[in-house]
GROMACS .gro file of C-alpha atoms in nm:
model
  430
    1UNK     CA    1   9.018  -0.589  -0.492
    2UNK     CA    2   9.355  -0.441  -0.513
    3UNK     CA    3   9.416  -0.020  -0.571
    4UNK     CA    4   9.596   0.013  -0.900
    5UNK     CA    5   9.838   0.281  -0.954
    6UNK     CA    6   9.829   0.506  -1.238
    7UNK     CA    7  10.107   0.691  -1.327
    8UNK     CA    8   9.897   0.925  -1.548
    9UNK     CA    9   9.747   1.049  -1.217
   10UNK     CA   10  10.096   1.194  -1.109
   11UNK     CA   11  10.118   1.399  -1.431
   12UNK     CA   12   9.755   1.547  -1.363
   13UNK     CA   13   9.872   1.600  -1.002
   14UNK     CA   14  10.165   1.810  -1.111
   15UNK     CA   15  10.003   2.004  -1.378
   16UNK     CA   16   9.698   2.107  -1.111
   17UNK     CA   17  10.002   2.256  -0.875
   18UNK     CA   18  10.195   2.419  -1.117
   19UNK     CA   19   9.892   2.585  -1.249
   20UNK     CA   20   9.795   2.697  -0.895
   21UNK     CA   21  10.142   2.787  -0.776
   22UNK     CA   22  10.161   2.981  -1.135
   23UNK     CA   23   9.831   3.182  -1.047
   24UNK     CA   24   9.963   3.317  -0.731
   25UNK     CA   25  10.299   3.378  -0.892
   26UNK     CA   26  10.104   3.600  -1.055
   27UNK     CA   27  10.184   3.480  -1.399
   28UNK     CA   28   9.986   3.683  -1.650
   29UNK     CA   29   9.927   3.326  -1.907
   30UNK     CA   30   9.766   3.106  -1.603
   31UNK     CA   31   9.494   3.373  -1.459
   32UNK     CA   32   9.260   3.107  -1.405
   33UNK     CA   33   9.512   2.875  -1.268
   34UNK     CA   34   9.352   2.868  -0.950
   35UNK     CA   35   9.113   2.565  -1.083
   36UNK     CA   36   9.399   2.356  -1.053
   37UNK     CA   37   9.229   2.328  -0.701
   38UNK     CA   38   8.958   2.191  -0.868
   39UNK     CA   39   9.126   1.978  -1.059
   40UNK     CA   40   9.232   1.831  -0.731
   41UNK     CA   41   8.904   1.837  -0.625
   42UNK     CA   42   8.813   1.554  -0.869
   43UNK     CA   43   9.091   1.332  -0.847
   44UNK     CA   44   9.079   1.337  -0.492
   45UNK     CA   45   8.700   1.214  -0.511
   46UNK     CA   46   8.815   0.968  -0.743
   47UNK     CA   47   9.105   0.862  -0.535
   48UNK     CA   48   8.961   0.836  -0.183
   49UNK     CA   49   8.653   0.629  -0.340
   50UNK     CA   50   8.857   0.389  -0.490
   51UNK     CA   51   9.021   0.380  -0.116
   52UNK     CA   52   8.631   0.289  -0.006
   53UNK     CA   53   8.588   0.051  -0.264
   54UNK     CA   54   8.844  -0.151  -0.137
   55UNK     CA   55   8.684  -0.209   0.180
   56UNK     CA   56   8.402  -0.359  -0.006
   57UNK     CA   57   8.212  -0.316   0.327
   58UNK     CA   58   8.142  -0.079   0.629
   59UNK     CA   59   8.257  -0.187   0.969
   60UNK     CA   60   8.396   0.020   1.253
   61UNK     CA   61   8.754  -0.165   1.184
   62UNK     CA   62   8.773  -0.042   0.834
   63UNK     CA   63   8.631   0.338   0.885
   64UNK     CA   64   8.892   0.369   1.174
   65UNK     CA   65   9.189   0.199   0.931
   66UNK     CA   66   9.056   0.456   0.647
   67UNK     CA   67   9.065   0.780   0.870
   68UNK     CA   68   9.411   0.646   1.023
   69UNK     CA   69   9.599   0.640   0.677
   70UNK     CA   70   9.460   0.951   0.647
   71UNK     CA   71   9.607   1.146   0.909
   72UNK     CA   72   9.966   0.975   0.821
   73UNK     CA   73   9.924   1.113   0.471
   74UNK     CA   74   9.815   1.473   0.559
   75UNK     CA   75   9.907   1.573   0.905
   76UNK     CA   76  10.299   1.537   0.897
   77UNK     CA   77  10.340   1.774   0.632
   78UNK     CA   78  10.065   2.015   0.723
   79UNK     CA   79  10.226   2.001   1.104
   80UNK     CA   80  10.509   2.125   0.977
   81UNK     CA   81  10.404   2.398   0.773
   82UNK     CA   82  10.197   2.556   1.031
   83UNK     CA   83  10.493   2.548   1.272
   84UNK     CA   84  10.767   2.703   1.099
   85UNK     CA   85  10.464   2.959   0.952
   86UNK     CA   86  10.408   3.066   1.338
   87UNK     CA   87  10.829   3.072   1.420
   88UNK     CA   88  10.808   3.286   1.082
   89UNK     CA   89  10.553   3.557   1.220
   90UNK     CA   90  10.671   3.510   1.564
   91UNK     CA   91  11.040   3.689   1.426
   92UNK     CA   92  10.873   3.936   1.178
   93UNK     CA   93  10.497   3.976   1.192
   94UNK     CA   94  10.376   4.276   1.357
   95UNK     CA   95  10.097   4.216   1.643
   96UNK     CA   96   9.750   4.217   1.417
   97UNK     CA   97   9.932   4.008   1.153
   98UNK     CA   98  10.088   3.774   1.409
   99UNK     CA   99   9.732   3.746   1.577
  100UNK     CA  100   9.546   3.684   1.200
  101UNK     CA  101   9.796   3.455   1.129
  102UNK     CA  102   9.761   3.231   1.498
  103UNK     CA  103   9.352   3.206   1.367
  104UNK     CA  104   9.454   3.101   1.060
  105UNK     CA  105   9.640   2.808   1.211
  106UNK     CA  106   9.415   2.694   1.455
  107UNK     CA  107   9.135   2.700   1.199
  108UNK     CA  108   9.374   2.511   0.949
  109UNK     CA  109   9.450   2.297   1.265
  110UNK     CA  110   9.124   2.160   1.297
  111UNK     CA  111   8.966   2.172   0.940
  112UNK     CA  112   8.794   2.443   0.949
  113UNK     CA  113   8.960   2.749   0.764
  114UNK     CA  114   8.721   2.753   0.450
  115UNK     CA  115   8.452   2.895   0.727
  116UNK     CA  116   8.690   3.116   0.863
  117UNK     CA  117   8.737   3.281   0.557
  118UNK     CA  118   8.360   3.237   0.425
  119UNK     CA  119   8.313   3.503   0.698
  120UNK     CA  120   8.414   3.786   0.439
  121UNK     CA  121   8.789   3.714   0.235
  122UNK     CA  122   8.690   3.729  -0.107
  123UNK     CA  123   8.963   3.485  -0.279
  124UNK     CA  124   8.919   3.754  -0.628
  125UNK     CA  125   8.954   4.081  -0.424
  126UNK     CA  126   9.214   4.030  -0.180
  127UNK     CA  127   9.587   4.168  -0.300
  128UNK     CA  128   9.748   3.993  -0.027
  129UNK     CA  129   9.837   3.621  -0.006
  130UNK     CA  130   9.856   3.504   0.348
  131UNK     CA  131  10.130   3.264   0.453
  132UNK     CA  132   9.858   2.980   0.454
  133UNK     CA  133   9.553   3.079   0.267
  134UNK     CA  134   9.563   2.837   0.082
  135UNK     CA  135   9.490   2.551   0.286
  136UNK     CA  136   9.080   2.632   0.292
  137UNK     CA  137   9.112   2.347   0.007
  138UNK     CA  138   9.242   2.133   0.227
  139UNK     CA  139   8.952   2.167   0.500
  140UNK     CA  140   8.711   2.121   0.218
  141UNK     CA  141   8.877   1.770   0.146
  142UNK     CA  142   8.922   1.731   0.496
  143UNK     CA  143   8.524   1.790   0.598
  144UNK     CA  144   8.423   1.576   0.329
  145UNK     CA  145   8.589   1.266   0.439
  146UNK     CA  146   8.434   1.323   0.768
  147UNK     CA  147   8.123   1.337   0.578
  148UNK     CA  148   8.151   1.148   0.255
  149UNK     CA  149   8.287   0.802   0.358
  150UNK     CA  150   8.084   0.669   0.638
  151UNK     CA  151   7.820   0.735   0.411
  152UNK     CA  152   7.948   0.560   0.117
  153UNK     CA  153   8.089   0.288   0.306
  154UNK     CA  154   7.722   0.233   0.450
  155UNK     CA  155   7.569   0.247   0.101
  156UNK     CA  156   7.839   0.003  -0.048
  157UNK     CA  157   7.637  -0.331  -0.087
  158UNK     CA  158   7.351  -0.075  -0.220
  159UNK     CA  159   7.461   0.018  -0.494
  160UNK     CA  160   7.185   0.174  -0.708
  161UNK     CA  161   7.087   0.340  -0.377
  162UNK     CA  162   7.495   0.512  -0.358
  163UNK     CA  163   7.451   0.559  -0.725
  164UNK     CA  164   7.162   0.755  -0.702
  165UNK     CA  165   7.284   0.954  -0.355
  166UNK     CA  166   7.583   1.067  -0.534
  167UNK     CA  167   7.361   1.200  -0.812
  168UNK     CA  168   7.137   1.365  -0.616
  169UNK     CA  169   7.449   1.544  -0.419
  170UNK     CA  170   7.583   1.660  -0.731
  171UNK     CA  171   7.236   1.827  -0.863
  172UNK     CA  172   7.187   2.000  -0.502
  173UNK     CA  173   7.541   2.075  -0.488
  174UNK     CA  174   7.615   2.255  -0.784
  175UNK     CA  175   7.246   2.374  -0.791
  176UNK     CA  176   7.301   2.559  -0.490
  177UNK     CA  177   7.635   2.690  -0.624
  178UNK     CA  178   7.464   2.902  -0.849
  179UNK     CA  179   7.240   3.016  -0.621
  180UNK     CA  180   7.445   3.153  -0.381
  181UNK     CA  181   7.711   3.328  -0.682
  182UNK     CA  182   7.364   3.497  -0.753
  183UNK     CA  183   7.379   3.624  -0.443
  184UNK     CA  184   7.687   3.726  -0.431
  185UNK     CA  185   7.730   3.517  -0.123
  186UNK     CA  186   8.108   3.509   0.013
  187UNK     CA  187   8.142   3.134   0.105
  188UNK     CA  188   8.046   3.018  -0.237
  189UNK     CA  189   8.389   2.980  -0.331
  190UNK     CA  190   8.510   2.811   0.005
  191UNK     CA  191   8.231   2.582   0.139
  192UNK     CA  192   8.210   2.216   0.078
  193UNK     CA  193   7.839   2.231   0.009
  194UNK     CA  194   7.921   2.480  -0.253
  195UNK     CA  195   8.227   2.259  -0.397
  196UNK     CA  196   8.079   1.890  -0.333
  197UNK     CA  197   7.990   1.856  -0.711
  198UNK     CA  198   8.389   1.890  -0.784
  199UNK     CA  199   8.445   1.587  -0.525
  200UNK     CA  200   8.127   1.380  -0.601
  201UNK     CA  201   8.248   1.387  -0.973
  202UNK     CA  202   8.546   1.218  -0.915
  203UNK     CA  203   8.325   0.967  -0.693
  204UNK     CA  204   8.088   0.878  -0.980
  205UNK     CA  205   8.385   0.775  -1.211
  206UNK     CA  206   8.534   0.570  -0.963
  207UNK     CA  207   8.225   0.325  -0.904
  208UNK     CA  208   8.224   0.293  -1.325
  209UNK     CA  209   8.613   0.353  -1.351
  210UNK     CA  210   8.627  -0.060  -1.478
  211UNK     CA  211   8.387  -0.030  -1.726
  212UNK     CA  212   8.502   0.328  -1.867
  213UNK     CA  213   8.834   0.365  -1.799
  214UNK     CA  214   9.065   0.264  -2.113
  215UNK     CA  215   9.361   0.401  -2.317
  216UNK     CA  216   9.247   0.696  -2.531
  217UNK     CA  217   9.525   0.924  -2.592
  218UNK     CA  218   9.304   1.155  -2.812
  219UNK     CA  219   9.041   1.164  -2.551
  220UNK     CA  220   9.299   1.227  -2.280
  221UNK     CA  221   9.460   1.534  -2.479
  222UNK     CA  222   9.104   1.705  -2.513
  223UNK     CA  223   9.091   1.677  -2.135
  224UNK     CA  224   9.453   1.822  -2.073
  225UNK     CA  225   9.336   2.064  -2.336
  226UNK     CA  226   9.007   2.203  -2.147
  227UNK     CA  227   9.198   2.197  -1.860
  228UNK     CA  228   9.454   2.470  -2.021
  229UNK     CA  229   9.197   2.621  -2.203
  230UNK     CA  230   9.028   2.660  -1.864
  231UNK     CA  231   9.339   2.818  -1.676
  232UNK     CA  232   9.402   3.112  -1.975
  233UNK     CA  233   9.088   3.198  -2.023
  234UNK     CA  234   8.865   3.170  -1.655
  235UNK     CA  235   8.976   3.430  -1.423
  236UNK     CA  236   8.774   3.633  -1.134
  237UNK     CA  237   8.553   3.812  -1.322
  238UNK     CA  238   8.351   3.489  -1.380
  239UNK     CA  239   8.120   3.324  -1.114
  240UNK     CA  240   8.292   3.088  -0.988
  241UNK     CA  241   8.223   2.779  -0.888
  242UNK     CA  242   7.943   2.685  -1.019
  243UNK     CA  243   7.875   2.620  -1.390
  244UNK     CA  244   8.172   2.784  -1.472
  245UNK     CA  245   8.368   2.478  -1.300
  246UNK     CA  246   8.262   2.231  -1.483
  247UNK     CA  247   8.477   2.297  -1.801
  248UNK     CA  248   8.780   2.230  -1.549
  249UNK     CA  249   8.612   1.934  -1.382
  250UNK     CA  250   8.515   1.746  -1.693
  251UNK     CA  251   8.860   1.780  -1.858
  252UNK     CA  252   9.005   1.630  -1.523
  253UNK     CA  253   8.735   1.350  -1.576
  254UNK     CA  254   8.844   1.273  -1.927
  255UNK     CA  255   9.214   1.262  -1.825
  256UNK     CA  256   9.103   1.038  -1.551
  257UNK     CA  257   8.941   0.772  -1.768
  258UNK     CA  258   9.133   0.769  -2.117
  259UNK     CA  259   9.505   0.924  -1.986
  260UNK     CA  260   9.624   0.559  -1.901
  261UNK     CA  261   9.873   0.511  -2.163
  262UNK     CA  262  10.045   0.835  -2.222
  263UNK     CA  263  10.419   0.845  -2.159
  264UNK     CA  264  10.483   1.085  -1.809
  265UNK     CA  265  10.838   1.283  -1.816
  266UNK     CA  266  11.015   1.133  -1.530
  267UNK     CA  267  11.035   1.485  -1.382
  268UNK     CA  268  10.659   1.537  -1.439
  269UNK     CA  269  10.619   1.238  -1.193
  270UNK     CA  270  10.833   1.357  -0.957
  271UNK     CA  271  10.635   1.653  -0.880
  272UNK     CA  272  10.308   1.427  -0.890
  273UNK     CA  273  10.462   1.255  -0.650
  274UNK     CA  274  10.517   1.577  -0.411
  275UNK     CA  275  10.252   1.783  -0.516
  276UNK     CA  276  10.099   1.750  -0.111
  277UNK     CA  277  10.413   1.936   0.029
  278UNK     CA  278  10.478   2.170  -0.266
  279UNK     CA  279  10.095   2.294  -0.261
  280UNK     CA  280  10.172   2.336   0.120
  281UNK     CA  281  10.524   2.496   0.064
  282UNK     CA  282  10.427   2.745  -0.215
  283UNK     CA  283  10.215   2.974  -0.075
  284UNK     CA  284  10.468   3.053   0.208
  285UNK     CA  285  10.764   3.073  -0.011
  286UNK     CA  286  10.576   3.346  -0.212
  287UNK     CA  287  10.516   3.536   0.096
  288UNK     CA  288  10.853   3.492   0.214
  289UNK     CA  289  10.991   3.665  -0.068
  290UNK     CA  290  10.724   3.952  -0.179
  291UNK     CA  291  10.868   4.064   0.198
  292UNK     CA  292  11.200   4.031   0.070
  293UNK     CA  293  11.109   4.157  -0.303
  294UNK     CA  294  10.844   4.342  -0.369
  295UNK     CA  295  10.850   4.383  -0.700
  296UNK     CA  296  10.950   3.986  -0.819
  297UNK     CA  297  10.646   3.888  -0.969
  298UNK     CA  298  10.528   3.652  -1.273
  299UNK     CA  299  10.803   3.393  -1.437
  300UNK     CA  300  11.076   3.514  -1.227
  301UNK     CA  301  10.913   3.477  -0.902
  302UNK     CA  302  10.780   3.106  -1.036
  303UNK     CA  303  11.131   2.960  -1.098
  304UNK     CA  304  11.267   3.091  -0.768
  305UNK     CA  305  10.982   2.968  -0.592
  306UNK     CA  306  10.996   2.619  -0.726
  307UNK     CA  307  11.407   2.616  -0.659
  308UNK     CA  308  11.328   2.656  -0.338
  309UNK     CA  309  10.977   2.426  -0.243
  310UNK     CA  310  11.100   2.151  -0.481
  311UNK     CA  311  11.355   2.002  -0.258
  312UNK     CA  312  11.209   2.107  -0.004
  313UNK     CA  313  10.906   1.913  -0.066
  314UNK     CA  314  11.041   1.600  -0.193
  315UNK     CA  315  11.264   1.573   0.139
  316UNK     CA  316  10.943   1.613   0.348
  317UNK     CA  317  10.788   1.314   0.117
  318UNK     CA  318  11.100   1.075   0.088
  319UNK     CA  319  11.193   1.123   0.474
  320UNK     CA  320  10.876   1.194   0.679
  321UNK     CA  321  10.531   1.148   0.469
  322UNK     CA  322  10.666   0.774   0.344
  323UNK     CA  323  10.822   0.653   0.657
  324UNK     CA  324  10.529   0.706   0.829
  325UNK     CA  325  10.269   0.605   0.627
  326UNK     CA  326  10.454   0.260   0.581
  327UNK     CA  327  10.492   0.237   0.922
  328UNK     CA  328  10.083   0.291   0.960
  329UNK     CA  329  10.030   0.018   0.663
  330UNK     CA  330  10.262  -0.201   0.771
  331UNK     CA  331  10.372  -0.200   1.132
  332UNK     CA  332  10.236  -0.372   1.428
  333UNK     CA  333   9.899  -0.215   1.579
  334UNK     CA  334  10.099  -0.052   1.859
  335UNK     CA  335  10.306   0.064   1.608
  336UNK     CA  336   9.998   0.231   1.386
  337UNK     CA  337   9.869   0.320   1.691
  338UNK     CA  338  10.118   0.504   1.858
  339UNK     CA  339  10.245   0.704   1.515
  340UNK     CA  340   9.883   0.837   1.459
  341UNK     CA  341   9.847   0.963   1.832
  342UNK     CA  342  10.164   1.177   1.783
  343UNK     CA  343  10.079   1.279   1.424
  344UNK     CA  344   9.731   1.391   1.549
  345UNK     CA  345   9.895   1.536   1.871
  346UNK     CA  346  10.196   1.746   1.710
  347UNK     CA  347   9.861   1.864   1.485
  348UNK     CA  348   9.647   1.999   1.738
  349UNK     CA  349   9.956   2.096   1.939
  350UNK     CA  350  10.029   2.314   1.669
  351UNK     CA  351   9.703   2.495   1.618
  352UNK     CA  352   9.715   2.530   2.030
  353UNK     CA  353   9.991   2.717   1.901
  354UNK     CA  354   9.814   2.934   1.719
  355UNK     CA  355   9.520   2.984   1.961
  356UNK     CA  356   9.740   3.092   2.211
  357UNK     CA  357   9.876   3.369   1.969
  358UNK     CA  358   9.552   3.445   1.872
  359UNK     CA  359   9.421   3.508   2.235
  360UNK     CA  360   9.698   3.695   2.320
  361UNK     CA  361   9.645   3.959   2.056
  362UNK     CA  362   9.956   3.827   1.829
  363UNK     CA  363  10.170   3.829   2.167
  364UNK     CA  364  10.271   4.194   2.174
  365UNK     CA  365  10.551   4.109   2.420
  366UNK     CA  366  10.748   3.932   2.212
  367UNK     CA  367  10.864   4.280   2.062
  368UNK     CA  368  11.051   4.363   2.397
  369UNK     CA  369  11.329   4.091   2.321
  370UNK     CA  370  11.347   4.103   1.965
  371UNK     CA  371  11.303   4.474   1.883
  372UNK     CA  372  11.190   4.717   2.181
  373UNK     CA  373  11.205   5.001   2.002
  374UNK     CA  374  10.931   4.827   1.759
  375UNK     CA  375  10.731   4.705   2.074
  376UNK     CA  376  10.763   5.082   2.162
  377UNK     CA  377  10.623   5.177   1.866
  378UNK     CA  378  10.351   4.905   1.886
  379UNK     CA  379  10.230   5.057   2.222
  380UNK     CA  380  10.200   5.390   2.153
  381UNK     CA  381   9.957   5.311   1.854
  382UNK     CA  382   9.778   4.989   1.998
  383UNK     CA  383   9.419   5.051   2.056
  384UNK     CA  384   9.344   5.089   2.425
  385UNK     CA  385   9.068   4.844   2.433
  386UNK     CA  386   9.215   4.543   2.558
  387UNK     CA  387   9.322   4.669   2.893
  388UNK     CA  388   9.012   4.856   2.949
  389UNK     CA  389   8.756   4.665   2.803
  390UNK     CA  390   8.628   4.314   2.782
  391UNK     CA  391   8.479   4.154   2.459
  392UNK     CA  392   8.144   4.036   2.404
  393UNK     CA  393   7.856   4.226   2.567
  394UNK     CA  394   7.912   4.404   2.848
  395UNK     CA  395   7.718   4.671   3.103
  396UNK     CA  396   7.816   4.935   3.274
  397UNK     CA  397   7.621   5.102   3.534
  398UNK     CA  398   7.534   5.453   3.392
  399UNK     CA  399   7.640   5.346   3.061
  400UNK     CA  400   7.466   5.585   2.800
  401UNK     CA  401   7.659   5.472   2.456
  402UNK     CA  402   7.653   5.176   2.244
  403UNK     CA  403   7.929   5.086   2.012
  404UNK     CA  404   7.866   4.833   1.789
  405UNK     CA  405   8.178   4.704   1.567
  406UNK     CA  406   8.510   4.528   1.501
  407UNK     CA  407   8.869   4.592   1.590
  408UNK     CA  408   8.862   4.892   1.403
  409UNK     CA  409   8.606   5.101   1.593
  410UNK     CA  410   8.766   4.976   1.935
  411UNK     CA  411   9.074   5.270   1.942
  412UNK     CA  412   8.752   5.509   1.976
  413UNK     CA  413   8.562   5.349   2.284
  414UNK     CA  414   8.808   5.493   2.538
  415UNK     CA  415   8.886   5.838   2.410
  416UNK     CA  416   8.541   5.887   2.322
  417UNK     CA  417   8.403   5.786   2.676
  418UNK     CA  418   8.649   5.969   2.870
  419UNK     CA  419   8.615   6.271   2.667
  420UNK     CA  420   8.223   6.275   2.739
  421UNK     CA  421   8.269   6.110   3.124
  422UNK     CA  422   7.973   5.806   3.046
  423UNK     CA  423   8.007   5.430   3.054
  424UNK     CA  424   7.955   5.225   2.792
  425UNK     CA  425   7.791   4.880   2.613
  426UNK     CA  426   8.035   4.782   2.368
  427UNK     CA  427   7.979   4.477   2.123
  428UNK     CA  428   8.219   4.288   1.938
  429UNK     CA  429   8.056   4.163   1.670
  430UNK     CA  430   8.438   4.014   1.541
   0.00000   0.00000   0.00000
């Protein structure tokens, strides 16, 4: 079995990141662009399946070569974005921003920002984009290879067995979904229980992709066509996921299976081809110049955006992402073995980074070299809690109050227990 390449997969992989790079443009026509995440959703089911198929069986050798072509496709790129987002903050974030953003990177670091921000960022509500919000998506995918392939790989030679698994994730999946939009539960939108439907969609197609896929232009332009339909119309006063996602899901299915023969605009395919980066790249670039212009929004803000992430992106592809994934298909083991070490170490190295920022309270310090009249500033109005207090539960002999709260409630402990001469229990519940 070989993987065949289909070049009407780069044209659904550039629509699904202009639509989201659109939607956080702000650009009043896309605002439900934000399900070209889901379209991605899909195809990458569909893509890392067919990876599985190839295998044709589980073994230790194959899982290891699976997760190691991985990491050369994903953690280049995403290495670099979190590093030059912390030299970014490090020159013009302000302490609490500088120490949200070093959590952010560690969490995107290690897979695992989705839960970070299932903990109470509501993706509708929130006004402010952070430099790399956007990569919960990416610790979705990322937890569900963990999760996804070993399992499928095991179930391979079973096939009515994997057939009926993948149903039966999809029905629980998207089942509980619902349940938890009815209760307007927080991590609905970023979990990958709550988003495995999306994925296991693309899955299903791929095990019947030889029997259904075929040319079917029609067919194709229907699914481009929900797909639109699904960006102009859906926007956040929907529940979403659930339901709601499966008008964007099925149109990516029916591009998927019938969009084989349409003709794809050269520069269409160019952007399929760095859609990785440029999802990466966007999100900072937007950021980067709301501080510089506030008021650039919609159609404006989009082309300047793309001027700048477009060659931005296809340098990181041509010179980093495809030098070292041939080197990881093709080299000697050493080789292989050697480039995913150092992709997985500048990773983690990275979101160290970040940890260390984020444990040092967005390194206040810094301020005294590059502005000390700002770290001034900083000092006077930092909350006193840090040098006086520790975090977690802690008691004092004689203490007689309890406070109970985040960050916010902590410039109160020390006035208020001076003022009244008692110790105190404090909690952090952050």
């Amino acid at each position: 079995m070989k993987n065949q390449y289909h070049v009407h997969l780069d044209l659904l992989r550039a629509v699904a990141v202009l639509l989201v790079i659109g939607f956080h443009c702000d650009f009043k026509i896309l605002k439900g662009g934000f399900i070209g995440v889901d379209v991605f959703f899909v195809l990458s089911g569909f893509l890392i399946t067919k990876q599985i198929m190839y295998y044709q069986e589980y073994s230790v050798a194959n899982l290891v070569d699976f997760y190691c072509k991985r990491i050369a496709r994903l953690a280049p790129s995403l290495a670099f974005l979190l590093l030059m987002t912390l030299i970014y903050g490090f020159f013009y974030y302000d302490p609490s921003n500088f120490d949200a953003l070093g959590k952010e990177v560690f969490f995107s670091s290690v897979a695992l920002l989705n839960w970070l921000y299932a903990q109470g960022v509501d993706y509708f509500s929130s006004t402010d984009l952070k430099l790399v919000g956007h990569l919960w998506s990416l610790s979705v995918e990322e937890q569900f290879y963990f999760i996804f392939v070993p399992l499928c790989m095991l179930l391979l030679k079973h096939r009515l067995l994997l057939n009926i698994s993948l149903f039966i994730i999809f029905a629980m999946s998207i089942l509980l979904s619902e349940i938890s939009l009815h209760n307007l539960d927080n991590g609905a939108y970023y979990l990958l229980h709550f988003r495995a439907f999306e994925l296991v969609q693309g899955s299903i197609l791929a095990f019947h992709s030889n029997k259904l896929m075929r040319d079917n232009k029609y067919l194709a332009i229907i699914g481009f066509g929900i797909i639109m339909l699904s960006a102009t119309l859906l926007d956040g006063s929907y529940s979403f996921p659930g339901l709601n996602a499966l008008f964007p899901t099925i149109g990516t299915l029916l591009v998927i299976t019938f969009g084989s023969g349409i003709i794809v605009p050269k520069t269409l395919r160019v952007l399929g081809i760095i859609s990785y980066p440029l999802y990466l790249l966007h999100q900072p670039a937007i950021v980067i110049v709301h501080d510089i212009y506030m008021e650039l929004e919609g159609v404006y803000l989009l082309i300047l955006v793309l001027l700048f992430t477009v060659p931005v992106a296809w340098f990181l592809t041509q010179f980093v992402e495809f030098p070292i994934r041939n080197v990881v298909r093709n080299g000697s083991n050493r080789q292989r073995g050697l480039t995913v070490v150092a992709c997985v170490f500048g990773l983690l190295l990275t979101g160290t980074f970040g940890l260390v920022v984020a444990k040092s309270n967005g390194f206040p310090q810094r301020l005294q070299i590059l502005n000390p009249f700002a770290y001034e500033v900083s000092s006077l109005h930092s909350s006193p809690f840090h040098n006086e207090f520790k975090r977690g539960f802690e008691t004092r002999e004689g203490a007689k109050i309890l406070f109970l709260g985040d960050s916010l409630l902590q410039q109160y402990v020390k006035p208020i227990s001076e003022a009244l001469g008692v110790g105190v229990q404090q909690i952090d519940v952050v």
